[in-house]
Amino acid sequence: MLKKFFLAVYLFTLFSCYTNLKAQITCVPTFPTPDDNVTITFDATQGNKGLLNEIKDVYAHTGVITDKSTTPSDWKYVKAAWTTNLPECKLTRDLINPNLYTLKFNVRQFYNVPTTDTIKKLAFVFRNSDGSNQAKTADNGDIFYNVSSSVLLQSQIISPGVNTLFAQIGNIIPVNATSSIEADLTLTDNGNIVATALSSKVITNQLKVTTGGTHKVVFKAVKGTAVDSASFTYIVADTVQIANYPIGLQLGANMNAKGDSITFVFQAPRKKNVFVLGSFNNYVLDNAYQMKQSVDGNTWWLAVGGFTPGNTYTYQYSVEGTMNVADPLSTLILDPYNDGGIPATTYPNMPPYPIGKTGGFISVVQPGKLPYSWKTQNFSRPANSDLVIYELLVRDFVAKHNYQTLIDTINYLKNLGVNAIELLPVSEFDGNESWGYNPNFHMALDKYYGTADKFKEFIDLCHSKGMAVILDVVFNHVWGGSPLGTMYLNGGQPAADNPWLNPVAPHPYSVGYDFNHESQFTKDYVSRCLKFWLTEYKVDGYRFDLAKGFTQRPCGNNDGCTSAYDQSRVNILTNYNQVIQTTSPGAYTILESFVANSEETVYANTGMMVWNNLNYAYNQATMGYNGNELKGATAQARGWTSTKNQYGVITYMESHDEERLMYKNLQYGNAGANNYSVKDLPTALRRIEQAAAFFFTIPGPKMLWQFGELGYDVGINTPCRVCNKPILWDYFSNPNRYRLYNVMRNMIDLKTSYPAFRSLNYNADDLNSGSSKHFHISDASFNTTIFSNFAVDATSVTPYFQHTGIWYNYMTGESLQVNDIAATINLLPGEYRIFTDKQLKKPVAGYIKYELGVFTQDFSDKVNDFIVYPNPVSSTNTLDIGFNLRQSSEISWTVTNILGEKIVQSNSHRVQAGSMQENISTPLTSGIYFITLNVDGATGTQKFIVE
């Protein structure tokens, strides 16, 4: 491989033509040592050309790769944060050629690297003064320059400044190579000597292309016993074969049934040639792996055999020799910059990256891999009317940031009563720790959370517990690392002829590169991805992020224009929904659209659902202020009254995008008489409880943001909007927060257990603004009246019961004789009531009741005096459990933490009747635990604390 002086050995940038072979950066001296003064020259016409003809000042974002670096992205001694413009990092623009820049410094002093560290490479990304444009390599990688550790013999090919190029017979390739000290130099072409120079530091040659095929040109320097070499490859490509790929194949890697052959199918319209590179050909360009072109010129394909079923292989596409890209429809990719940050416990046996052979993202394929064995085959998705969705970000929900911990925690969500889990994006995104709205590969599962099989296990488990899994998907845009952008760029932005992407987003909401959903290429790409997740992972539907942006209407920054009815957007989203329904009938299609009601009505009438943000109104109510009209929480307020569209609006009080209710309660809550203040934690939590009573009972699907059931109160912008947030499971041990959890659980149970809360017979006008609120639902099964005082002072409320007679308080079970439906009831601030004219089952207390424990009905028939002692217990002491058995029984016990994870358990064993004692000697870290005693199938649970 060529020892490229401007890139790390793992970056492999190709160019299509040998007549333009300049380096992106050069250095004087050519072989710098850590203590040298150097001059770096940056050429903006090379690489991704992100700063081509830049008019603003240009700065170097720079650091070094040392012996302490663990990955290519693990820069050390970085000069400044991305947006900090240090004077010493400002480049000097050439007066004659404005696309040439220089930067001068002493290596060790500039980066302040101690002599205990070995500097291996200089690392750069160049940017303009506000960071809006940036220059990287042609495949959007970081730019590197090798640093010499000594003055020993080293070799370097100056030109051509690439490691592979294409040529034609008769072409002349100018070759210029140098060594660090005088040596005997030779230049060979496929082993044939073409030039020599004795006791010299430079060799030049006008290399003539005379034969076809692949040629490896080697420059060798010899000084006594010291030998060093560098190389590049040139190829005389074959004439492209024109033929359509076989019927039945689809874009991506198509593996045959035996697992010994793969047909690669790749879209790259208007390109001149494409090669397949991979672990199966050592990432060497070879005419045997030149792809055929479809008759329409849009698609490239090649069947490759010789694979061993079950083995793992990696591959890329070399496009016109200008770049190597991963397959846009990869199902798994390797990332040299971020994979090193993924723990082996989360992603065991990760395929190794072929360092030194290629660079950038790499596709992974495993032909003949045994499929996951699904355990749940008959899952029935909850109806739209019954949906209670729990939106979560794996990174901020479980401390280990992986699917395994999510699996271990699933009972927490099951016991809460939610019947659908909506995951923030899990497809491959830029970096590791992210919200996921910066996607690169829409069909690849990001490895940061775990393996594909572990994700399937999570979905399988959810289905076994009656919970659907919904994916948040991001098809408004794609991030810069995507091949869809990389292959067609102009000045760092999508080119005008990009088949998938807009050069400039026509609407004001886009980030990254904006998709053109009017393009058939985009429609095919999105449809392929939608089908994949539904079939491969058995997901139950999608939430489309920024669906408002699926338009080509030129609106600029005019939100009103973007939000107005758009028939083209209706057609696009309706077509995607048809793809979803054809692939998996009944799957959910949820749109974050926020457009005109007339347009959202069309979506609801076709079975889709739209997001409905009531954060402001609910938060005004919980804080105790005006502006708390909750009418918008209903579909009826939109004029939707049919059974077809009534359940088409998913209302939420919080989502990942909104400020947390509790944060604003504690920061800005109102106050009333008698020291009543919403800023007090117990009061603030009761206000959330109060809002829940006017949330879950309103007919229609609902969504809850993670930890809202515990009153999460860390601000959304603390420390920044998308930064990691503290995972506060200790909330669960706070009795006030635990009460909120139980109330939420009761509200959800009320909604999902009784058809009355699907009723269309209610009056949305009841929910108009005002501190005293009431809401009525009338159904053949029973009537419901809900009323509350959202003020911060006591007041009288008129519930307007539907009729006189006996009514039942759902939360307490107490009855109320109503003789006058217009009579008032006095309520303290924050109080609420839920009454039904039929007595319902008693509300659940919660899946753990700390004070008395939780016991199955027959446990007390078999056991007396089940106790845990000492409680609390020191982490250095042992714990005992005592119980009295009425008869000889088979027993076992299990200790779990508050996440439901098993910590330790006993084997099942038989004991005699009478008083018994079991000892738990396994050391436990401080925290809250639960021990469940199983006696002949009956169970009892007690809480204990380890200090």
Short mmCIF file of N, CA and C in Angstrom, two decimals, residues 394-527:
data_model
loop_
_atom_site.label_atom_id
_atom_site.label_comp_id
_atom_site.label_asym_id
_atom_site.label_seq_id
_atom_site.Cartn_x
_atom_site.Cartn_y
_atom_site.Cartn_z
N VAL A 394 -32.45 4.95 24.29
CA VAL A 394 -31.71 3.90 25.01
C VAL A 394 -30.55 4.51 25.80
N ARG A 395 -29.86 5.44 25.20
CA ARG A 395 -28.68 6.06 25.84
C ARG A 395 -29.01 6.70 27.17
N ASP A 396 -30.19 7.32 27.28
CA ASP A 396 -30.55 8.06 28.49
C ASP A 396 -31.56 7.31 29.36
N PHE A 397 -31.82 6.05 29.02
CA PHE A 397 -32.78 5.28 29.81
C PHE A 397 -32.11 4.22 30.67
N VAL A 398 -31.06 3.59 30.16
CA VAL A 398 -30.35 2.57 30.93
C VAL A 398 -28.86 2.90 30.93
N ALA A 399 -28.21 2.69 32.06
CA ALA A 399 -26.84 3.15 32.25
C ALA A 399 -25.85 2.50 31.31
N LYS A 400 -26.09 1.24 30.93
CA LYS A 400 -25.14 0.55 30.06
C LYS A 400 -25.40 0.83 28.58
N HIS A 401 -26.43 1.60 28.29
CA HIS A 401 -26.70 2.02 26.91
C HIS A 401 -26.83 0.84 25.95
N ASN A 402 -27.47 -0.23 26.35
CA ASN A 402 -27.56 -1.35 25.42
C ASN A 402 -28.89 -2.08 25.54
N TYR A 403 -29.16 -2.91 24.52
CA TYR A 403 -30.42 -3.64 24.46
C TYR A 403 -30.54 -4.67 25.58
N GLN A 404 -29.42 -5.24 25.99
CA GLN A 404 -29.49 -6.25 27.04
C GLN A 404 -30.07 -5.65 28.32
N THR A 405 -29.60 -4.48 28.70
CA THR A 405 -30.14 -3.84 29.91
C THR A 405 -31.59 -3.44 29.71
N LEU A 406 -31.92 -3.03 28.48
CA LEU A 406 -33.32 -2.71 28.18
C LEU A 406 -34.19 -3.96 28.34
N ILE A 407 -33.67 -5.10 27.91
CA ILE A 407 -34.37 -6.37 28.09
C ILE A 407 -34.57 -6.65 29.57
N ASP A 408 -33.52 -6.45 30.34
CA ASP A 408 -33.59 -6.71 31.78
C ASP A 408 -34.57 -5.78 32.49
N THR A 409 -34.87 -4.66 31.85
CA THR A 409 -35.72 -3.63 32.47
C THR A 409 -37.16 -3.69 31.97
N ILE A 410 -37.45 -4.60 31.08
CA ILE A 410 -38.72 -4.56 30.37
C ILE A 410 -39.92 -4.68 31.30
N ASN A 411 -39.76 -5.39 32.41
CA ASN A 411 -40.90 -5.55 33.32
C ASN A 411 -41.32 -4.22 33.95
N TYR A 412 -40.37 -3.31 34.08
CA TYR A 412 -40.72 -1.99 34.59
C TYR A 412 -41.77 -1.34 33.68
N LEU A 413 -41.57 -1.45 32.37
CA LEU A 413 -42.49 -0.85 31.41
C LEU A 413 -43.77 -1.67 31.30
N LYS A 414 -43.63 -2.98 31.35
CA LYS A 414 -44.81 -3.83 31.31
C LYS A 414 -45.72 -3.54 32.50
N ASN A 415 -45.14 -3.40 33.68
CA ASN A 415 -45.94 -3.14 34.87
C ASN A 415 -46.53 -1.73 34.88
N LEU A 416 -45.87 -0.82 34.22
CA LEU A 416 -46.45 0.52 34.08
C LEU A 416 -47.72 0.46 33.25
N GLY A 417 -47.79 -0.48 32.33
CA GLY A 417 -49.00 -0.68 31.55
C GLY A 417 -48.93 -0.19 30.12
N VAL A 418 -47.81 0.41 29.70
CA VAL A 418 -47.72 0.87 28.32
C VAL A 418 -47.77 -0.34 27.38
N ASN A 419 -48.31 -0.15 26.20
CA ASN A 419 -48.42 -1.26 25.26
C ASN A 419 -47.66 -1.04 23.96
N ALA A 420 -46.83 -0.01 23.93
CA ALA A 420 -45.96 0.23 22.78
C ALA A 420 -44.73 1.00 23.24
N ILE A 421 -43.59 0.65 22.69
CA ILE A 421 -42.34 1.35 22.98
C ILE A 421 -41.86 1.97 21.68
N GLU A 422 -41.65 3.27 21.72
CA GLU A 422 -41.12 3.97 20.55
C GLU A 422 -39.68 4.36 20.83
N LEU A 423 -38.77 3.82 20.03
CA LEU A 423 -37.34 4.06 20.23
C LEU A 423 -36.88 5.21 19.36
N LEU A 424 -36.16 6.16 19.96
CA LEU A 424 -35.48 7.14 19.13
C LEU A 424 -34.55 6.40 18.18
N PRO A 425 -34.17 7.03 17.05
CA PRO A 425 -33.55 6.29 15.95
C PRO A 425 -32.43 5.35 16.36
N VAL A 426 -32.49 4.13 15.83
CA VAL A 426 -31.47 3.12 16.10
C VAL A 426 -30.72 2.72 14.84
N SER A 427 -31.10 3.27 13.69
CA SER A 427 -30.31 3.01 12.49
C SER A 427 -28.99 3.74 12.59
N GLU A 428 -28.02 3.33 11.81
CA GLU A 428 -26.65 3.82 11.92
C GLU A 428 -26.61 5.35 11.84
N PHE A 429 -26.06 5.97 12.89
CA PHE A 429 -25.97 7.43 12.93
C PHE A 429 -24.52 7.83 13.19
N ASP A 430 -24.24 9.11 12.97
CA ASP A 430 -22.90 9.62 13.11
C ASP A 430 -22.48 9.62 14.57
N GLY A 431 -21.33 9.05 14.88
CA GLY A 431 -20.85 8.97 16.25
C GLY A 431 -21.47 7.81 16.98
N ASN A 432 -21.32 7.80 18.31
CA ASN A 432 -21.91 6.76 19.14
C ASN A 432 -23.05 7.29 19.99
N GLU A 433 -22.77 8.27 20.82
CA GLU A 433 -23.78 8.79 21.73
C GLU A 433 -24.52 9.95 21.06
N SER A 434 -25.75 9.68 20.69
CA SER A 434 -26.51 10.64 19.90
C SER A 434 -27.99 10.40 20.11
N TRP A 435 -28.82 11.41 19.79
CA TRP A 435 -30.25 11.19 19.73
C TRP A 435 -30.60 10.30 18.54
N GLY A 436 -29.73 10.26 17.53
CA GLY A 436 -29.95 9.40 16.37
C GLY A 436 -30.53 10.10 15.17
N TYR A 437 -30.71 11.43 15.25
CA TYR A 437 -31.32 12.15 14.13
C TYR A 437 -30.28 12.62 13.11
N ASN A 438 -29.08 12.02 13.17
CA ASN A 438 -28.01 12.31 12.21
C ASN A 438 -27.63 11.02 11.49
N PRO A 439 -28.56 10.44 10.71
CA PRO A 439 -28.34 9.11 10.13
C PRO A 439 -27.35 9.11 8.98
N ASN A 440 -26.65 7.99 8.84
CA ASN A 440 -25.76 7.76 7.70
C ASN A 440 -26.24 6.62 6.81
N PHE A 441 -26.70 5.56 7.45
CA PHE A 441 -27.13 4.36 6.73
C PHE A 441 -28.48 3.94 7.32
N HIS A 442 -29.54 4.15 6.58
CA HIS A 442 -30.89 3.97 7.12
C HIS A 442 -31.29 2.52 7.31
N MET A 443 -30.56 1.59 6.71
CA MET A 443 -30.95 0.19 6.82
C MET A 443 -30.01 -0.60 7.73
N ALA A 444 -29.02 0.07 8.29
CA ALA A 444 -28.06 -0.60 9.17
C ALA A 444 -28.39 -0.29 10.62
N LEU A 445 -28.38 -1.31 11.46
CA LEU A 445 -28.57 -1.11 12.90
C LEU A 445 -27.28 -0.56 13.49
N ASP A 446 -27.38 0.56 14.23
CA ASP A 446 -26.20 1.11 14.86
C ASP A 446 -25.70 0.15 15.94
N LYS A 447 -24.41 -0.10 15.94
CA LYS A 447 -23.83 -1.11 16.84
C LYS A 447 -23.73 -0.63 18.28
N TYR A 448 -23.89 0.67 18.53
CA TYR A 448 -23.64 1.20 19.86
C TYR A 448 -24.56 0.59 20.91
N TYR A 449 -25.78 0.21 20.50
CA TYR A 449 -26.73 -0.35 21.46
C TYR A 449 -26.69 -1.87 21.51
N GLY A 450 -26.03 -2.52 20.55
CA GLY A 450 -25.96 -3.97 20.59
C GLY A 450 -26.10 -4.60 19.22
N THR A 451 -26.12 -5.91 19.21
CA THR A 451 -26.14 -6.68 17.96
C THR A 451 -27.56 -6.78 17.40
N ALA A 452 -27.64 -7.22 16.15
CA ALA A 452 -28.93 -7.41 15.51
C ALA A 452 -29.75 -8.47 16.25
N ASP A 453 -29.11 -9.56 16.63
CA ASP A 453 -29.83 -10.62 17.33
C ASP A 453 -30.33 -10.15 18.70
N LYS A 454 -29.56 -9.30 19.36
CA LYS A 454 -29.99 -8.79 20.66
C LYS A 454 -31.18 -7.83 20.48
N PHE A 455 -31.16 -7.06 19.42
CA PHE A 455 -32.29 -6.17 19.13
C PHE A 455 -33.54 -7.00 18.83
N LYS A 456 -33.36 -8.07 18.07
CA LYS A 456 -34.50 -8.95 17.79
C LYS A 456 -35.01 -9.60 19.07
N GLU A 457 -34.10 -9.97 19.95
CA GLU A 457 -34.51 -10.54 21.23
C GLU A 457 -35.35 -9.54 22.02
N PHE A 458 -34.96 -8.28 21.98
CA PHE A 458 -35.74 -7.23 22.66
C PHE A 458 -37.14 -7.13 22.06
N ILE A 459 -37.23 -7.09 20.74
CA ILE A 459 -38.54 -6.99 20.09
C ILE A 459 -39.38 -8.24 20.39
N ASP A 460 -38.74 -9.39 20.32
CA ASP A 460 -39.41 -10.67 20.60
C ASP A 460 -39.99 -10.65 22.02
N LEU A 461 -39.21 -10.17 22.98
CA LEU A 461 -39.66 -10.11 24.37
C LEU A 461 -40.82 -9.13 24.52
N CYS A 462 -40.71 -7.97 23.88
CA CYS A 462 -41.80 -7.00 23.93
C CYS A 462 -43.10 -7.62 23.41
N HIS A 463 -42.99 -8.31 22.28
CA HIS A 463 -44.18 -8.94 21.71
C HIS A 463 -44.77 -9.98 22.65
N SER A 464 -43.90 -10.72 23.32
CA SER A 464 -44.40 -11.74 24.25
C SER A 464 -45.16 -11.12 25.41
N LYS A 465 -44.89 -9.86 25.70
CA LYS A 465 -45.55 -9.15 26.81
C LYS A 465 -46.64 -8.21 26.31
N GLY A 466 -46.99 -8.34 25.04
CA GLY A 466 -48.10 -7.56 24.51
C GLY A 466 -47.75 -6.14 24.12
N MET A 467 -46.46 -5.85 23.96
CA MET A 467 -46.04 -4.48 23.64
C MET A 467 -45.49 -4.40 22.22
N ALA A 468 -45.96 -3.43 21.47
CA ALA A 468 -45.46 -3.18 20.13
C ALA A 468 -44.15 -2.40 20.21
N VAL A 469 -43.36 -2.46 19.14
CA VAL A 469 -42.13 -1.69 19.04
C VAL A 469 -42.21 -0.81 17.80
N ILE A 470 -42.08 0.49 18.01
CA ILE A 470 -42.17 1.48 16.93
C ILE A 470 -40.81 2.15 16.79
N LEU A 471 -40.36 2.30 15.56
CA LEU A 471 -39.07 2.95 15.32
C LEU A 471 -39.27 4.38 14.86
N ASP A 472 -38.54 5.28 15.47
CA ASP A 472 -38.43 6.65 14.99
C ASP A 472 -37.46 6.63 13.82
N VAL A 473 -37.90 7.04 12.64
CA VAL A 473 -37.05 6.98 11.45
C VAL A 473 -36.87 8.39 10.88
N VAL A 474 -35.70 8.61 10.28
CA VAL A 474 -35.31 9.95 9.83
C VAL A 474 -35.05 9.91 8.34
N PHE A 475 -36.09 10.19 7.55
CA PHE A 475 -35.95 10.21 6.10
C PHE A 475 -36.11 11.61 5.53
N ASN A 476 -36.06 12.63 6.39
CA ASN A 476 -36.01 13.99 5.89
C ASN A 476 -34.63 14.34 5.37
N HIS A 477 -33.60 13.72 5.96
CA HIS A 477 -32.24 14.08 5.61
C HIS A 477 -31.29 12.92 5.89
N VAL A 478 -30.08 13.08 5.45
CA VAL A 478 -29.02 12.12 5.71
C VAL A 478 -27.77 12.91 6.06
N TRP A 479 -26.89 12.30 6.87
CA TRP A 479 -25.69 13.01 7.32
C TRP A 479 -24.57 12.87 6.29
N GLY A 480 -23.51 13.64 6.49
CA GLY A 480 -22.45 13.76 5.48
C GLY A 480 -21.71 12.48 5.17
N GLY A 481 -21.72 11.50 6.08
CA GLY A 481 -20.99 10.27 5.83
C GLY A 481 -21.71 9.30 4.92
N SER A 482 -22.94 9.60 4.56
CA SER A 482 -23.71 8.70 3.70
C SER A 482 -23.17 8.70 2.28
N PRO A 483 -23.08 7.53 1.65
CA PRO A 483 -22.66 7.48 0.25
C PRO A 483 -23.60 8.25 -0.66
N LEU A 484 -24.86 8.41 -0.26
CA LEU A 484 -25.80 9.14 -1.10
C LEU A 484 -25.35 10.59 -1.27
N GLY A 485 -24.66 11.11 -0.29
CA GLY A 485 -24.10 12.45 -0.43
C GLY A 485 -22.71 12.42 -1.01
N THR A 486 -21.87 11.52 -0.50
CA THR A 486 -20.46 11.49 -0.86
C THR A 486 -20.25 11.33 -2.36
N MET A 487 -21.09 10.53 -3.00
CA MET A 487 -20.88 10.23 -4.42
C MET A 487 -21.19 11.39 -5.34
N TYR A 488 -22.00 12.34 -4.86
CA TYR A 488 -22.41 13.46 -5.72
C TYR A 488 -22.35 14.75 -4.90
N LEU A 489 -21.15 15.28 -4.75
CA LEU A 489 -20.96 16.51 -3.99
C LEU A 489 -20.38 17.60 -4.87
N ASN A 490 -20.68 18.83 -4.47
CA ASN A 490 -20.10 19.98 -5.13
C ASN A 490 -19.85 21.04 -4.07
N GLY A 491 -18.57 21.24 -3.74
CA GLY A 491 -18.24 22.22 -2.72
C GLY A 491 -18.77 21.87 -1.35
N GLY A 492 -18.80 20.57 -1.04
CA GLY A 492 -19.25 20.14 0.28
C GLY A 492 -20.75 20.02 0.42
N GLN A 493 -21.51 20.32 -0.63
CA GLN A 493 -22.97 20.19 -0.62
C GLN A 493 -23.40 19.27 -1.75
N PRO A 494 -24.59 18.66 -1.65
CA PRO A 494 -25.05 17.81 -2.74
C PRO A 494 -25.05 18.55 -4.07
N ALA A 495 -24.54 17.90 -5.09
CA ALA A 495 -24.49 18.50 -6.42
C ALA A 495 -25.90 18.57 -7.01
N ALA A 496 -26.05 19.39 -8.04
CA ALA A 496 -27.36 19.57 -8.66
C ALA A 496 -27.86 18.29 -9.29
N ASP A 497 -26.93 17.38 -9.67
CA ASP A 497 -27.36 16.14 -10.31
C ASP A 497 -27.43 14.97 -9.32
N ASN A 498 -27.42 15.27 -8.01
CA ASN A 498 -27.53 14.20 -7.02
C ASN A 498 -28.88 13.50 -7.19
N PRO A 499 -28.90 12.19 -7.34
CA PRO A 499 -30.18 11.49 -7.58
C PRO A 499 -31.12 11.51 -6.39
N TRP A 500 -30.61 11.67 -5.18
CA TRP A 500 -31.43 11.54 -3.97
C TRP A 500 -31.63 12.85 -3.21
N LEU A 501 -30.67 13.75 -3.31
CA LEU A 501 -30.62 14.87 -2.36
C LEU A 501 -30.75 16.22 -3.05
N ASN A 502 -31.33 17.17 -2.31
CA ASN A 502 -31.43 18.54 -2.78
C ASN A 502 -30.12 19.29 -2.52
N PRO A 503 -29.65 20.08 -3.47
CA PRO A 503 -28.47 20.92 -3.18
C PRO A 503 -28.72 21.86 -2.00
N VAL A 504 -29.94 22.40 -1.93
CA VAL A 504 -30.36 23.26 -0.82
C VAL A 504 -31.77 22.84 -0.44
N ALA A 505 -32.01 22.69 0.85
CA ALA A 505 -33.35 22.29 1.30
C ALA A 505 -34.36 23.36 0.94
N PRO A 506 -35.50 22.99 0.39
CA PRO A 506 -36.50 24.01 0.03
C PRO A 506 -37.29 24.52 1.23
N HIS A 507 -37.12 23.90 2.39
CA HIS A 507 -37.85 24.30 3.59
C HIS A 507 -36.87 24.66 4.69
N PRO A 508 -37.31 25.30 5.76
CA PRO A 508 -36.36 25.84 6.75
C PRO A 508 -35.98 24.88 7.87
N TYR A 509 -36.36 23.60 7.78
CA TYR A 509 -36.18 22.72 8.94
C TYR A 509 -35.04 21.73 8.79
N SER A 510 -34.47 21.63 7.61
CA SER A 510 -33.55 20.52 7.37
C SER A 510 -32.20 20.74 8.03
N VAL A 511 -31.61 19.64 8.44
CA VAL A 511 -30.21 19.58 8.85
C VAL A 511 -29.57 18.50 8.01
N GLY A 512 -28.26 18.52 7.91
CA GLY A 512 -27.62 17.53 7.05
C GLY A 512 -27.96 17.77 5.60
N TYR A 513 -28.04 16.70 4.81
CA TYR A 513 -28.37 16.77 3.40
C TYR A 513 -29.85 16.41 3.23
N ASP A 514 -30.61 17.26 2.58
CA ASP A 514 -32.06 17.13 2.49
C ASP A 514 -32.46 16.19 1.36
N PHE A 515 -33.36 15.23 1.66
CA PHE A 515 -33.86 14.31 0.65
C PHE A 515 -34.84 14.99 -0.29
N ASN A 516 -34.78 14.62 -1.55
CA ASN A 516 -35.77 15.02 -2.54
C ASN A 516 -36.74 13.86 -2.72
N HIS A 517 -37.88 13.94 -2.07
CA HIS A 517 -38.83 12.82 -2.09
C HIS A 517 -39.67 12.80 -3.36
N GLU A 518 -39.45 13.75 -4.26
CA GLU A 518 -40.07 13.66 -5.58
C GLU A 518 -39.24 12.77 -6.51
N SER A 519 -38.00 12.52 -6.15
CA SER A 519 -37.13 11.68 -6.97
C SER A 519 -37.49 10.21 -6.80
N GLN A 520 -37.56 9.48 -7.90
CA GLN A 520 -37.85 8.05 -7.83
C GLN A 520 -36.73 7.31 -7.12
N PHE A 521 -35.51 7.79 -7.24
CA PHE A 521 -34.39 7.16 -6.54
C PHE A 521 -34.62 7.22 -5.02
N THR A 522 -35.07 8.36 -4.52
CA THR A 522 -35.34 8.49 -3.09
C THR A 522 -36.51 7.60 -2.69
N LYS A 523 -37.56 7.60 -3.49
CA LYS A 523 -38.72 6.77 -3.17
C LYS A 523 -38.33 5.30 -3.09
N ASP A 524 -37.50 4.85 -4.02
CA ASP A 524 -37.07 3.45 -4.01
C ASP A 524 -36.21 3.15 -2.78
N TYR A 525 -35.34 4.09 -2.46
CA TYR A 525 -34.44 3.90 -1.31
C TYR A 525 -35.24 3.83 -0.01
N VAL A 526 -36.14 4.77 0.21
CA VAL A 526 -36.93 4.80 1.43
C VAL A 526 -37.83 3.57 1.52
N SER A 527 -38.44 3.20 0.41
CA SER A 527 -39.32 2.03 0.40
C SER A 527 -38.55 0.76 0.75
#
